[in-house]
PDB file of C-alpha atoms in Angstrom:
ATOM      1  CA  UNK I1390     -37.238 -58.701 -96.190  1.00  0.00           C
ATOM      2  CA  UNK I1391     -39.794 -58.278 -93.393  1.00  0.00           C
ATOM      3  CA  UNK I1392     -40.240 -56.650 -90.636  1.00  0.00           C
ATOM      4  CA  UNK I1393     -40.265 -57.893 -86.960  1.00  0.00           C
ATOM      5  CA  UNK I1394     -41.603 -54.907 -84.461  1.00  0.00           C
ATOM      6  CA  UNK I1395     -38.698 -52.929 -84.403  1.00  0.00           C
ATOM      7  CA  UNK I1396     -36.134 -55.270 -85.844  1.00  0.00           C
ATOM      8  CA  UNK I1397     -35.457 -56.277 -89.806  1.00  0.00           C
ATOM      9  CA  UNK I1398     -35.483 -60.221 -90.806  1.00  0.00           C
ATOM     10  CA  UNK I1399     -34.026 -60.906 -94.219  1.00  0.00           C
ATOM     11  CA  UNK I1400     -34.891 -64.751 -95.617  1.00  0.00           C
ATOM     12  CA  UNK I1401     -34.959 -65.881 -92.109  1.00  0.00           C
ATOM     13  CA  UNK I1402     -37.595 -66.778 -89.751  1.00  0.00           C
ATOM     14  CA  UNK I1403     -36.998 -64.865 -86.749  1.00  0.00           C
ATOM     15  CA  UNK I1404     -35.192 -62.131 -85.456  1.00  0.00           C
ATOM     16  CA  UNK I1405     -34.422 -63.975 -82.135  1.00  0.00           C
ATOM     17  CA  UNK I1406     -34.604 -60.210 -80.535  1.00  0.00           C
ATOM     18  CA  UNK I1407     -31.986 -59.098 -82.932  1.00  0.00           C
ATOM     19  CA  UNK I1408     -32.125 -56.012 -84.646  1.00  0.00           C
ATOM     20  CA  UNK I1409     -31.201 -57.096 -88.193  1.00  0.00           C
ATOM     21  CA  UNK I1410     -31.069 -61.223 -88.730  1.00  0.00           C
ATOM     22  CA  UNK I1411     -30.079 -62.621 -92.094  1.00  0.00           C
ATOM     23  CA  UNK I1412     -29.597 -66.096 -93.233  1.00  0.00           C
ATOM     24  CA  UNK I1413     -27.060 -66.901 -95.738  1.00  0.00           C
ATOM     25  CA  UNK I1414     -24.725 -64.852 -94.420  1.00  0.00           C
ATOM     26  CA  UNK I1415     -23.214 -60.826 -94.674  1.00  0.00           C
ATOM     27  CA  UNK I1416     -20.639 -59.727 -97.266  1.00  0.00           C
ATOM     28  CA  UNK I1417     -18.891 -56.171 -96.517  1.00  0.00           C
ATOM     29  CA  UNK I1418     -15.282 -54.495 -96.969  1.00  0.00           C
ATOM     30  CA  UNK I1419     -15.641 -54.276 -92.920  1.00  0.00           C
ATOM     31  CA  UNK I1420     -18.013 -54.007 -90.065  1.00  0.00           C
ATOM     32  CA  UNK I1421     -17.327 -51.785 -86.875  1.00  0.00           C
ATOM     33  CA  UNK I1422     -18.374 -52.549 -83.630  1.00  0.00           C
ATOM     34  CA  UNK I1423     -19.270 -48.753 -82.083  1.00  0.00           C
ATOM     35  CA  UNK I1424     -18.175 -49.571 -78.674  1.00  0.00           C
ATOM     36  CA  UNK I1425     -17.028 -52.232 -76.414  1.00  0.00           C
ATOM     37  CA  UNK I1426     -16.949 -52.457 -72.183  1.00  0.00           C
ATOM     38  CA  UNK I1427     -15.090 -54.275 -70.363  1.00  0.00           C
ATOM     39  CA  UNK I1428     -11.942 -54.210 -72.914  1.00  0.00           C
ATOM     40  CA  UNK I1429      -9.006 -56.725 -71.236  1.00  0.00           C
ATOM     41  CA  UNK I1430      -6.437 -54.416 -70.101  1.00  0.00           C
ATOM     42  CA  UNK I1431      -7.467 -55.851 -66.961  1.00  0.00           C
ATOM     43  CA  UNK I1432      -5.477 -58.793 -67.485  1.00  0.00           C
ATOM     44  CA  UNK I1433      -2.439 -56.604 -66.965  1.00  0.00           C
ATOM     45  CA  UNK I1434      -3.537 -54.815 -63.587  1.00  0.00           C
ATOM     46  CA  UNK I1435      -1.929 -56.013 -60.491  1.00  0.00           C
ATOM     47  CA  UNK I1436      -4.260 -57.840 -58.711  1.00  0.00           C
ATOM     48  CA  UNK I1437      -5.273 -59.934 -61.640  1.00  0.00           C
ATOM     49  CA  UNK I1438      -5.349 -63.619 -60.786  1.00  0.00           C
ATOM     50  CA  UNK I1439      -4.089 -66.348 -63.507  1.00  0.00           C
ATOM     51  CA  UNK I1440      -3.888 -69.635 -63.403  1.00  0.00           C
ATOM     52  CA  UNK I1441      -0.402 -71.553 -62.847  1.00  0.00           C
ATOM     53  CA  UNK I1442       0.307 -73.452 -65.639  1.00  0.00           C
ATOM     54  CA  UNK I1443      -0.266 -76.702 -63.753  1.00  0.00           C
ATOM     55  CA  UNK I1444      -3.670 -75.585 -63.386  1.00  0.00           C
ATOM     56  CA  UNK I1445      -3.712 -74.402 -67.110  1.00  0.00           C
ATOM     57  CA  UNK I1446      -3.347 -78.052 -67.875  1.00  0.00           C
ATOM     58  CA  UNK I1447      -5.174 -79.565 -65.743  1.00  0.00           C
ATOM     59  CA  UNK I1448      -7.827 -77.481 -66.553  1.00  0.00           C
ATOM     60  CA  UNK I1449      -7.150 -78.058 -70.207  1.00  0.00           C
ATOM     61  CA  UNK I1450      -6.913 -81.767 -69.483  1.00  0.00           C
ATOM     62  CA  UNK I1451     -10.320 -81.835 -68.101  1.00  0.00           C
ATOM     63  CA  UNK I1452     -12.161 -79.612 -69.961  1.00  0.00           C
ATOM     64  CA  UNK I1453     -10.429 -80.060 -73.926  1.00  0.00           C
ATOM     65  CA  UNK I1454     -10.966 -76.057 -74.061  1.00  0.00           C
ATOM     66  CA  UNK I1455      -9.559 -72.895 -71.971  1.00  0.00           C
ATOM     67  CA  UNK I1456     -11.031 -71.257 -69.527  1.00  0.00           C
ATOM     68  CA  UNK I1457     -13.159 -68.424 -69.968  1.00  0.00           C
ATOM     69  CA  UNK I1458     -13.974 -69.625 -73.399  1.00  0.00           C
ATOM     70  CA  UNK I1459     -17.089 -71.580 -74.964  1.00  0.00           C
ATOM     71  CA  UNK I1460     -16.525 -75.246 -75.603  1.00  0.00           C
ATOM     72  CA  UNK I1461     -16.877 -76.330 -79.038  1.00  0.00           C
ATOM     73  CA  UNK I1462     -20.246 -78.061 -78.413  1.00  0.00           C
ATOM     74  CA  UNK I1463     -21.731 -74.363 -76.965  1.00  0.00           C
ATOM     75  CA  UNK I1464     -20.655 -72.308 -80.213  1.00  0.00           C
ATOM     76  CA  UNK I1465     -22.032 -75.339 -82.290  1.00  0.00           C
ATOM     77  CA  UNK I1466     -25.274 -74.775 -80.602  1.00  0.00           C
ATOM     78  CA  UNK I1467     -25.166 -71.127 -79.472  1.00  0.00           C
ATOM     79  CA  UNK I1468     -22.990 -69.167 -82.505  1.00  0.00           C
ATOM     80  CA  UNK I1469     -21.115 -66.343 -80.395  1.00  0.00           C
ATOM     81  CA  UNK I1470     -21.258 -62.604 -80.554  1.00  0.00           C
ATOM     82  CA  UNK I1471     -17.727 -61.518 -82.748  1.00  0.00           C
ATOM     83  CA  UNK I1472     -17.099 -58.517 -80.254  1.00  0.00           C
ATOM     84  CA  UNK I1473     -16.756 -61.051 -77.085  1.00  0.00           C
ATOM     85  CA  UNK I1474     -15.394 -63.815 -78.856  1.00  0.00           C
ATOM     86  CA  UNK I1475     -12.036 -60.703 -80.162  1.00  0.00           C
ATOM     87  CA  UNK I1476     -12.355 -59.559 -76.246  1.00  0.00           C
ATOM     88  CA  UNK I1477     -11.754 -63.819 -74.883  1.00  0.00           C
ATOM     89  CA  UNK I1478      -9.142 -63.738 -77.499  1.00  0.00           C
ATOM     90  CA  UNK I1479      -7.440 -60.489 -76.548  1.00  0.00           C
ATOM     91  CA  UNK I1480      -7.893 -61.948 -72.768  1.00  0.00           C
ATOM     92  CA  UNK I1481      -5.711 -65.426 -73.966  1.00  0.00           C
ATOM     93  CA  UNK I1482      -3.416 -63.550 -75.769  1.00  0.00           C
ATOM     94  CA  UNK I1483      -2.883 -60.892 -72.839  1.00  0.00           C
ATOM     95  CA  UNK I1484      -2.271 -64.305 -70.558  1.00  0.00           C
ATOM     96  CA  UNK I1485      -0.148 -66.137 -72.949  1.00  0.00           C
ATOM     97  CA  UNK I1486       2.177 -63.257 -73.077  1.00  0.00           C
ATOM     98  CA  UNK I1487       2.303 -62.933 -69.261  1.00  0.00           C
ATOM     99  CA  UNK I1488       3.339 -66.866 -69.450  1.00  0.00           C
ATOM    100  CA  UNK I1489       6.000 -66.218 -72.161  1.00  0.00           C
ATOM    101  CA  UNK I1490       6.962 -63.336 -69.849  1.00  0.00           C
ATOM    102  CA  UNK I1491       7.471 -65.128 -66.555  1.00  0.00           C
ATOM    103  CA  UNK I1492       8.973 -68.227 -68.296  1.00  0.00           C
ATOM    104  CA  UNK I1493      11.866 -65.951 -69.997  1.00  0.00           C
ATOM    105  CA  UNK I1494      12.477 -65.036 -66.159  1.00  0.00           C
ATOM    106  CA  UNK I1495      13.186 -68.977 -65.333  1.00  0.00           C
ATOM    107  CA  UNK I1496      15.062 -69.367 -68.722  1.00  0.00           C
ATOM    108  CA  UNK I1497      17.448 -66.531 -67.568  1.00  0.00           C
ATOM    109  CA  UNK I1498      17.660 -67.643 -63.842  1.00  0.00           C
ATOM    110  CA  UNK I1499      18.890 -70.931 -65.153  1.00  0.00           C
ATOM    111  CA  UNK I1500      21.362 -70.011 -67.317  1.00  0.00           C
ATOM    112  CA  UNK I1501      22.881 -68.203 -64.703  1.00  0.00           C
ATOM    113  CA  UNK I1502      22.922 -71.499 -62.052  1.00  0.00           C
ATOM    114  CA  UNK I1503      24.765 -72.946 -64.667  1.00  0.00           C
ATOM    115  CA  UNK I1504      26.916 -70.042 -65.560  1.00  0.00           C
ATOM    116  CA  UNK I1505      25.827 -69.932 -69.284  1.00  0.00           C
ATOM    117  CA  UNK I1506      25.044 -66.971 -71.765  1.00  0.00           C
ATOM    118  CA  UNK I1507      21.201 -67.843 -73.685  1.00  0.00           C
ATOM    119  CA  UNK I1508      21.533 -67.374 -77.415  1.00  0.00           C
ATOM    120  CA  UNK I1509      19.548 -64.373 -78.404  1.00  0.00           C
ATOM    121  CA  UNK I1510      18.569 -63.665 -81.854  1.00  0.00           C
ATOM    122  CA  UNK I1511      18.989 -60.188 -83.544  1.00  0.00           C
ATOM    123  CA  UNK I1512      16.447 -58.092 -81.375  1.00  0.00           C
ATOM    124  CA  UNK I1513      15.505 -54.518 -81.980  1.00  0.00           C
ATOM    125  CA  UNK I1514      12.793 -52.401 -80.291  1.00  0.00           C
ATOM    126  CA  UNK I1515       9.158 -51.852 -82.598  1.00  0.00           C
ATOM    127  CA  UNK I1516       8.625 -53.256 -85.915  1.00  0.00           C
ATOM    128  CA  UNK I1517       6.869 -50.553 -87.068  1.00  0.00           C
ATOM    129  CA  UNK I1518       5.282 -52.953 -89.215  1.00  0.00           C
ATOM    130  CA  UNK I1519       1.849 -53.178 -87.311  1.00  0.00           C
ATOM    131  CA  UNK I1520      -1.509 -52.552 -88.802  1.00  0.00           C
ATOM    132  CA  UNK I1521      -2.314 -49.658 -86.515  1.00  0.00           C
ATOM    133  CA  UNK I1522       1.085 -47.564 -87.670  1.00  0.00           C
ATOM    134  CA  UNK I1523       1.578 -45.933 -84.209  1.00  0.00           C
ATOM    135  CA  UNK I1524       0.440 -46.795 -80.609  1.00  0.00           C
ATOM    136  CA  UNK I1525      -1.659 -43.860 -79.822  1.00  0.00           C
ATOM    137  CA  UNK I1526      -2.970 -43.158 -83.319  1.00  0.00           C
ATOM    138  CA  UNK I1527      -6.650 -42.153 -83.410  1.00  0.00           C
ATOM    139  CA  UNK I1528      -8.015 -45.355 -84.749  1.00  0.00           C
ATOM    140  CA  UNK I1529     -11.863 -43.185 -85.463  1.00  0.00           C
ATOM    141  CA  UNK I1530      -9.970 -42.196 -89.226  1.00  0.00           C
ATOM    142  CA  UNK I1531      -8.869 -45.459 -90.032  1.00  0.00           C
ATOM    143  CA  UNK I1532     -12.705 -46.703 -88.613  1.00  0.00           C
ATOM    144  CA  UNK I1533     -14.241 -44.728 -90.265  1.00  0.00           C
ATOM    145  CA  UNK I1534     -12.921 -44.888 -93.801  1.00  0.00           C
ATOM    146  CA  UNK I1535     -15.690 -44.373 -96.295  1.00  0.00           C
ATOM    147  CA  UNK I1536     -15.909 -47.456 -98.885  1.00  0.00           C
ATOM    148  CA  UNK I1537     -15.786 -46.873-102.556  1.00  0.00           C
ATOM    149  CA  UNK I1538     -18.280 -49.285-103.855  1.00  0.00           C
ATOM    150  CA  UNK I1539     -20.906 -48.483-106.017  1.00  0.00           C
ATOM    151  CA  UNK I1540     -23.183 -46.559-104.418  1.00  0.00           C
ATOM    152  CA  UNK I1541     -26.780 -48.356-104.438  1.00  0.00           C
ATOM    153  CA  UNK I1542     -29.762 -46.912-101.675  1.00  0.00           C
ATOM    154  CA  UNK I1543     -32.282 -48.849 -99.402  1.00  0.00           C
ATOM    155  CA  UNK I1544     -35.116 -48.990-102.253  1.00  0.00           C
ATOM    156  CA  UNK I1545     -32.654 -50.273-104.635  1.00  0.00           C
ATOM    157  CA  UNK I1546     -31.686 -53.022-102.744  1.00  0.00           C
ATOM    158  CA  UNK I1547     -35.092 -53.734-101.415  1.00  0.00           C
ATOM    159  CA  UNK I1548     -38.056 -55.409-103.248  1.00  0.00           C
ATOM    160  CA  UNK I1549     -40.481 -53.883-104.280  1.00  0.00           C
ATOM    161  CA  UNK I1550     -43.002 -56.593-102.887  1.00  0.00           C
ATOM    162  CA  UNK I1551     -41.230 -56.398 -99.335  1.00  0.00           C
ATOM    163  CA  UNK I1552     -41.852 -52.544 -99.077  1.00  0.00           C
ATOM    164  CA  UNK I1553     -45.580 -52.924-100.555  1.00  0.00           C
ATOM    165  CA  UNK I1554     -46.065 -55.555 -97.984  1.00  0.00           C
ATOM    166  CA  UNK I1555     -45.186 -53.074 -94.830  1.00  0.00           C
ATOM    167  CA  UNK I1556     -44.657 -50.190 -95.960  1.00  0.00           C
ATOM    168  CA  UNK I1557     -45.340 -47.974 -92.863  1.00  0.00           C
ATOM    169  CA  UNK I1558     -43.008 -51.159 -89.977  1.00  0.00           C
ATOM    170  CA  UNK I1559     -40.402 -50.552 -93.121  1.00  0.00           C
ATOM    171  CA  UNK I1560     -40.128 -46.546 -92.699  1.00  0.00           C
ATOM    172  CA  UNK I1561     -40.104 -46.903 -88.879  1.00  0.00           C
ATOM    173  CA  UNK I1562     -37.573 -49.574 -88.430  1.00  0.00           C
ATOM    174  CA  UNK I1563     -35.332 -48.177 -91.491  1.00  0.00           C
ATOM    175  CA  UNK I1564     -33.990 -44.743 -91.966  1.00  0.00           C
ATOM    176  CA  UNK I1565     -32.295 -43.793 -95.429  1.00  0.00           C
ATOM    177  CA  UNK I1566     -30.454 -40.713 -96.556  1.00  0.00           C
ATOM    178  CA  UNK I1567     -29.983 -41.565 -99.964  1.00  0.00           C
ATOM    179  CA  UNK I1568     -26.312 -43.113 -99.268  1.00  0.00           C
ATOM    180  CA  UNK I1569     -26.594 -44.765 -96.304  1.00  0.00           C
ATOM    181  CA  UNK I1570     -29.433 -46.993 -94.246  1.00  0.00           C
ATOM    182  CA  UNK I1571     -29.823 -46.954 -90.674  1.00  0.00           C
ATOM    183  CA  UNK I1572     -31.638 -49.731 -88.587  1.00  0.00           C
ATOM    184  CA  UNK I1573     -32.675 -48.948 -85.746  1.00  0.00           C
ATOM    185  CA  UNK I1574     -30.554 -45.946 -85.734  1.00  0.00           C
ATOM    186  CA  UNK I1575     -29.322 -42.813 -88.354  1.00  0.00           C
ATOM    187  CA  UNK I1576     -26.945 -43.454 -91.157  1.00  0.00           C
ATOM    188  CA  UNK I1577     -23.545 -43.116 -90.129  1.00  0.00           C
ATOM    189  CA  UNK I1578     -21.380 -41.141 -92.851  1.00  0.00           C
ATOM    190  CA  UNK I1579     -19.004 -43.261 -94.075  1.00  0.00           C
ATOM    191  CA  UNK I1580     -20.908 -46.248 -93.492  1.00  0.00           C
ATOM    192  CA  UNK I1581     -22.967 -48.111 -96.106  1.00  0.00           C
ATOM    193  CA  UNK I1582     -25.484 -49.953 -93.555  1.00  0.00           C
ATOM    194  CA  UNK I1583     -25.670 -49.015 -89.613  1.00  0.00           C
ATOM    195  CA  UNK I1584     -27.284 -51.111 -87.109  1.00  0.00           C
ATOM    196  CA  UNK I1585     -28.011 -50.514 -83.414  1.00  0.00           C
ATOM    197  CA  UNK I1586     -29.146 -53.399 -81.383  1.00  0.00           C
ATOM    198  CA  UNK I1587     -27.277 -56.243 -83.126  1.00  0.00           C
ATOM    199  CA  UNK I1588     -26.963 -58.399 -85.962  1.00  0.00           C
ATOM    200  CA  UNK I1589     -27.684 -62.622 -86.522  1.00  0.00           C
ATOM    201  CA  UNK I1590     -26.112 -64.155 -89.554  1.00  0.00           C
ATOM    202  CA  UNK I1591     -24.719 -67.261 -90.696  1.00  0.00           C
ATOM    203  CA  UNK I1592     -21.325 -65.735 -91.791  1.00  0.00           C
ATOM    204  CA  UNK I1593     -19.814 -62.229 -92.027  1.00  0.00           C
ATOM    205  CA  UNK I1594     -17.520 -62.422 -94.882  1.00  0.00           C
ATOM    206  CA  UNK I1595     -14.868 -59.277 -95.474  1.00  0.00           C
ATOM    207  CA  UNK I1596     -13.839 -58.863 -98.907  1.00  0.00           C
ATOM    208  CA  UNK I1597     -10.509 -58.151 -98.255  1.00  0.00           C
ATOM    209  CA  UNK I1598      -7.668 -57.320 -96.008  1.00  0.00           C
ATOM    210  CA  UNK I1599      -4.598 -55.769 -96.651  1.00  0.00           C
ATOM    211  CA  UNK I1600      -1.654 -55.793 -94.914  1.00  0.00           C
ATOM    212  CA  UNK I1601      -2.395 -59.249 -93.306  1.00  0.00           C
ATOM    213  CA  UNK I1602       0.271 -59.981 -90.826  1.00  0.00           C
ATOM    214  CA  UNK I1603       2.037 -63.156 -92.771  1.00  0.00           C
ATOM    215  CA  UNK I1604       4.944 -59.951 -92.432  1.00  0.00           C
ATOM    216  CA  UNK I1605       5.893 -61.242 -88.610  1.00  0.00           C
ATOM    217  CA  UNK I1606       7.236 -64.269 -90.278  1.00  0.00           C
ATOM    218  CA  UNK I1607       9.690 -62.647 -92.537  1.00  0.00           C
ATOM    219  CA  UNK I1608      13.039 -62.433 -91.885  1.00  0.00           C
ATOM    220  CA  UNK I1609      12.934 -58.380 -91.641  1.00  0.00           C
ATOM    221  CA  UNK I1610      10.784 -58.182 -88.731  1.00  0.00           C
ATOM    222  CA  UNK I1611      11.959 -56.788 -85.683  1.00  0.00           C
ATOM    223  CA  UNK I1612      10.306 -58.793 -82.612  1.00  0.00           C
ATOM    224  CA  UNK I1613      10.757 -57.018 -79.477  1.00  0.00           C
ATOM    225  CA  UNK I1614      12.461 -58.740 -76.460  1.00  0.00           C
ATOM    226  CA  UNK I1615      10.732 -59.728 -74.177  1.00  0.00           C
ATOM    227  CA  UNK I1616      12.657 -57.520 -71.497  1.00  0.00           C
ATOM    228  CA  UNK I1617      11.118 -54.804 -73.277  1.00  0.00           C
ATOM    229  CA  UNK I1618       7.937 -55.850 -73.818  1.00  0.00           C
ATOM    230  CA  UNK I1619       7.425 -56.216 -70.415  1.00  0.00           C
ATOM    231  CA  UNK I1620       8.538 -52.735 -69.720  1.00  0.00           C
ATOM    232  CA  UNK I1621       5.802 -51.685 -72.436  1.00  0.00           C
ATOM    233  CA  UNK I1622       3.279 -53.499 -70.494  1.00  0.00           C
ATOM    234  CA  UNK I1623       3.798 -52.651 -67.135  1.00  0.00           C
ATOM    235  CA  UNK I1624       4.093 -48.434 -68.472  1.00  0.00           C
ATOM    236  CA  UNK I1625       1.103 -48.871 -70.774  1.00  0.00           C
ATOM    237  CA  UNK I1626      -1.277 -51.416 -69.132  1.00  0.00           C
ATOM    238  CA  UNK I1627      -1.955 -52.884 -73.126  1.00  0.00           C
ATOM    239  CA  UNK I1628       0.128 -54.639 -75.356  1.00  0.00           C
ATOM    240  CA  UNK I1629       2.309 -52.732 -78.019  1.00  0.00           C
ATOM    241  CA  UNK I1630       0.200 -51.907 -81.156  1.00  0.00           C
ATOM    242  CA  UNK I1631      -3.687 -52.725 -80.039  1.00  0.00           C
ATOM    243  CA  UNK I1632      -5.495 -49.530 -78.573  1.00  0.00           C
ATOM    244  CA  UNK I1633      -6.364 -48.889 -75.045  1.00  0.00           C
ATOM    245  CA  UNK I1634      -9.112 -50.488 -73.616  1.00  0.00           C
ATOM    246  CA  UNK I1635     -10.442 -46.406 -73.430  1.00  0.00           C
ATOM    247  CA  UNK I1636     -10.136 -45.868 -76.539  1.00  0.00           C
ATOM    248  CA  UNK I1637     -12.099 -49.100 -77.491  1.00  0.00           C
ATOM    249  CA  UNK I1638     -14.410 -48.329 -75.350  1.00  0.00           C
ATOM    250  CA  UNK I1639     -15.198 -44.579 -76.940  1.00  0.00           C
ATOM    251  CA  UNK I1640     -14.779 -45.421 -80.172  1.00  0.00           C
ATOM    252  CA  UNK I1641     -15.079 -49.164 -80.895  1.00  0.00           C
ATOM    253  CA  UNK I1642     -12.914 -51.052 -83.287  1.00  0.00           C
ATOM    254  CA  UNK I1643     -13.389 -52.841 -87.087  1.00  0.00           C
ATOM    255  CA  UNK I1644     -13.499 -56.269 -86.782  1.00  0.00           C
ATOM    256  CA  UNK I1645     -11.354 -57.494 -89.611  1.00  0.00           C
ATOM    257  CA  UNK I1646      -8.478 -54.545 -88.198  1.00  0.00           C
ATOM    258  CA  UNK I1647      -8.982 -56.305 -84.809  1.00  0.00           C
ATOM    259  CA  UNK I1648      -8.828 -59.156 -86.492  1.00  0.00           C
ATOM    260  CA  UNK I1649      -5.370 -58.742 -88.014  1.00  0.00           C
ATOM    261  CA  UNK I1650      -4.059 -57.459 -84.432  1.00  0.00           C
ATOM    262  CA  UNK I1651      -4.544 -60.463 -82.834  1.00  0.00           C
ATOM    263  CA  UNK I1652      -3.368 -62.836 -85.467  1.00  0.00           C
ATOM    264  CA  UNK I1653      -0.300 -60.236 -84.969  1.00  0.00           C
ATOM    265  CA  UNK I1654       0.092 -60.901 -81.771  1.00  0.00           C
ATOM    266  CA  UNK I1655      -0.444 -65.145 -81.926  1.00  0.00           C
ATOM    267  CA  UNK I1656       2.769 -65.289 -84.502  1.00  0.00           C
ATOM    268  CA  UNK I1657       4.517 -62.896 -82.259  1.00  0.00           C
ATOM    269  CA  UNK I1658       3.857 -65.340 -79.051  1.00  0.00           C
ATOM    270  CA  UNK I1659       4.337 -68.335 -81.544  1.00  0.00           C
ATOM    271  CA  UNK I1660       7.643 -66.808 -82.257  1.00  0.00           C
ATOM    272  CA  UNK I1661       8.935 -66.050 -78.599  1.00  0.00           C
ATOM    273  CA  UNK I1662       8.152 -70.082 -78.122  1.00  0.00           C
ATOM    274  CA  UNK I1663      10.192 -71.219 -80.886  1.00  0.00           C
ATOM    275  CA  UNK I1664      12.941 -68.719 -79.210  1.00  0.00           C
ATOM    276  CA  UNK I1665      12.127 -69.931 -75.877  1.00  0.00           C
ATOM    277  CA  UNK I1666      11.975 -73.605 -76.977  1.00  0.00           C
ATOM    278  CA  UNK I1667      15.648 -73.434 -78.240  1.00  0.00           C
ATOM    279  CA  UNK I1668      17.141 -71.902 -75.409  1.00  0.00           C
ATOM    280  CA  UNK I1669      15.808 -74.699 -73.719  1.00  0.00           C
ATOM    281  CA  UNK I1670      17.309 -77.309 -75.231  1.00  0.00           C
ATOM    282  CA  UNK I1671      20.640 -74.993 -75.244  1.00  0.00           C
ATOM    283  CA  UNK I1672      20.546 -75.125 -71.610  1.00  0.00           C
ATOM    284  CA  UNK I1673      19.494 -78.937 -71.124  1.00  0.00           C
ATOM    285  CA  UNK I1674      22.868 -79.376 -73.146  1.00  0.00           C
ATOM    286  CA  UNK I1675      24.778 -77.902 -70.911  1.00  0.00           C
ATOM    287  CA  UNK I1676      23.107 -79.525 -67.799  1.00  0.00           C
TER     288      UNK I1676
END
């Protein structure tokens, strides 16, 4: 461990103007982000513009990635940040449902040209079965959860040949209270490291994740239709289940719970298509 000015480099080279850089990658039961602008709720306002979906794929055609998003060759060379990379991914998934949306309209316009009723599967309003449990819960409880690992400080973790080295850059960079270190900033209760300014790493690995949403694929779960999901959106501005883009924005999100939302949402869409996909070929039947 070294110090860099006012950031921390651990078995790397450079900081790259980060305030904590490690190599080898970070291993924690979660990481919070403490606040994020420009949250995509947007996508749902009125005078947001999409694409067609003819200009989805030609875009796609041309360009072998979406729009809005890094190609693979940029993140191979660049990494990403993990907060905008969950906000582009909110974004598609905000879109895709839109899509899904506006195609059920079509599906249902023509099955009534041909005079036809769509088969619906069972469909019941809310799961229930989301990882936030309500949509306006206060997420900052659930955030800030304090971990139960064994409880080691700064100079335990530290060498003792890193902190002889620097002593005094070490004490201004890095604050301790005995349970927590703060980089950059004051421990955060609850929190076992707390960083302002940003962190470069190889990998952030959580440890675990319950409640991992393979649960939208069982037979139990209650998808919403898409009638009513609309409705949601259009009184809400957000989709069922993630938090408003104010609340993000005051009180940030965990990355591994954000995580979990949008893989959520992606078996919920992937869902709706298989629906959508068979009420298709119901229809083409009966052309």
């Amino acid at each position: 461990m070294y110090c860099d000015g006012d950031n921390v480099g651990i078995a790397i080279g450079q900081t790259s103007g980060y305030r904590l850089a490690v190599a080898g990658g970070i291993l924690s039961e979660g990481v919070k982000v403490s606040s994020v602008s420009n949250w995509p709720d947007y996508v749902f306002s009125d005078d947001y513009a999409m694409l067609s979906l003819e200009g989805l794929r030609a875009y796609i055609r041309a360009n072998k990635h979406l729009p809005g998003l890094p190609s693979a060759t940029t993140i191979a060379r660049e990494g990403y940040s993990l907060s905008e990379m969950d906000k582009l991914l909110m974004e598609k998934v905000e879109e895709l449902t839109l899509y899904i949306i506006d195609q059920e309209s079509e599906l249902q316009s023509l099955s009534g040209e041909l005079g036809v009723i769509l088969p619906v599967a069972d469909e019941e309003i809310a799961s229930g079965k989301t990882v936030y449990k309500s949509h306006n819960v206060d997420i900052e409880t659930h955030l800030k959860a304090p971990t139960q690992k064994e409880e080691r400080t700064f100079r335990d973790m530290a060498s003792p040949r890193s902190l002889e080295a620097s002593p005094a850059a070490l004490c201004d960079v890095i604050s301790c209270d005995g349970e927590g270190v703060g980089i950059g900033a004051d421990p955060v209760e609850g929190y076992r490291l707390a960083v302002s300014g940003g962190i470069l790493t190889d990998d952030i690995q959580v440890a675990s994740v319950a409640n991992w949403p393979d649960y939208v694929f069982e037979a139990d779960y209650k998808l919403r239709n898409l009638s009513s999901l609309s409705a949601y959106i259009a009184r809400e501005g957000h989709l069922p289940g993630i938090p408003q883009a104010q609340l993000v924005e005051q009180k940030g999100y965990r990355l591994e719970v954000m995580d979990g939302l949008l893989l959520e949402k992606i078996e919920e869409l992937t869902l709706y298509l298989i629906q959508q996909e068979r009420q298709l070929t119901f229809l083409e039947s009966r052309q």
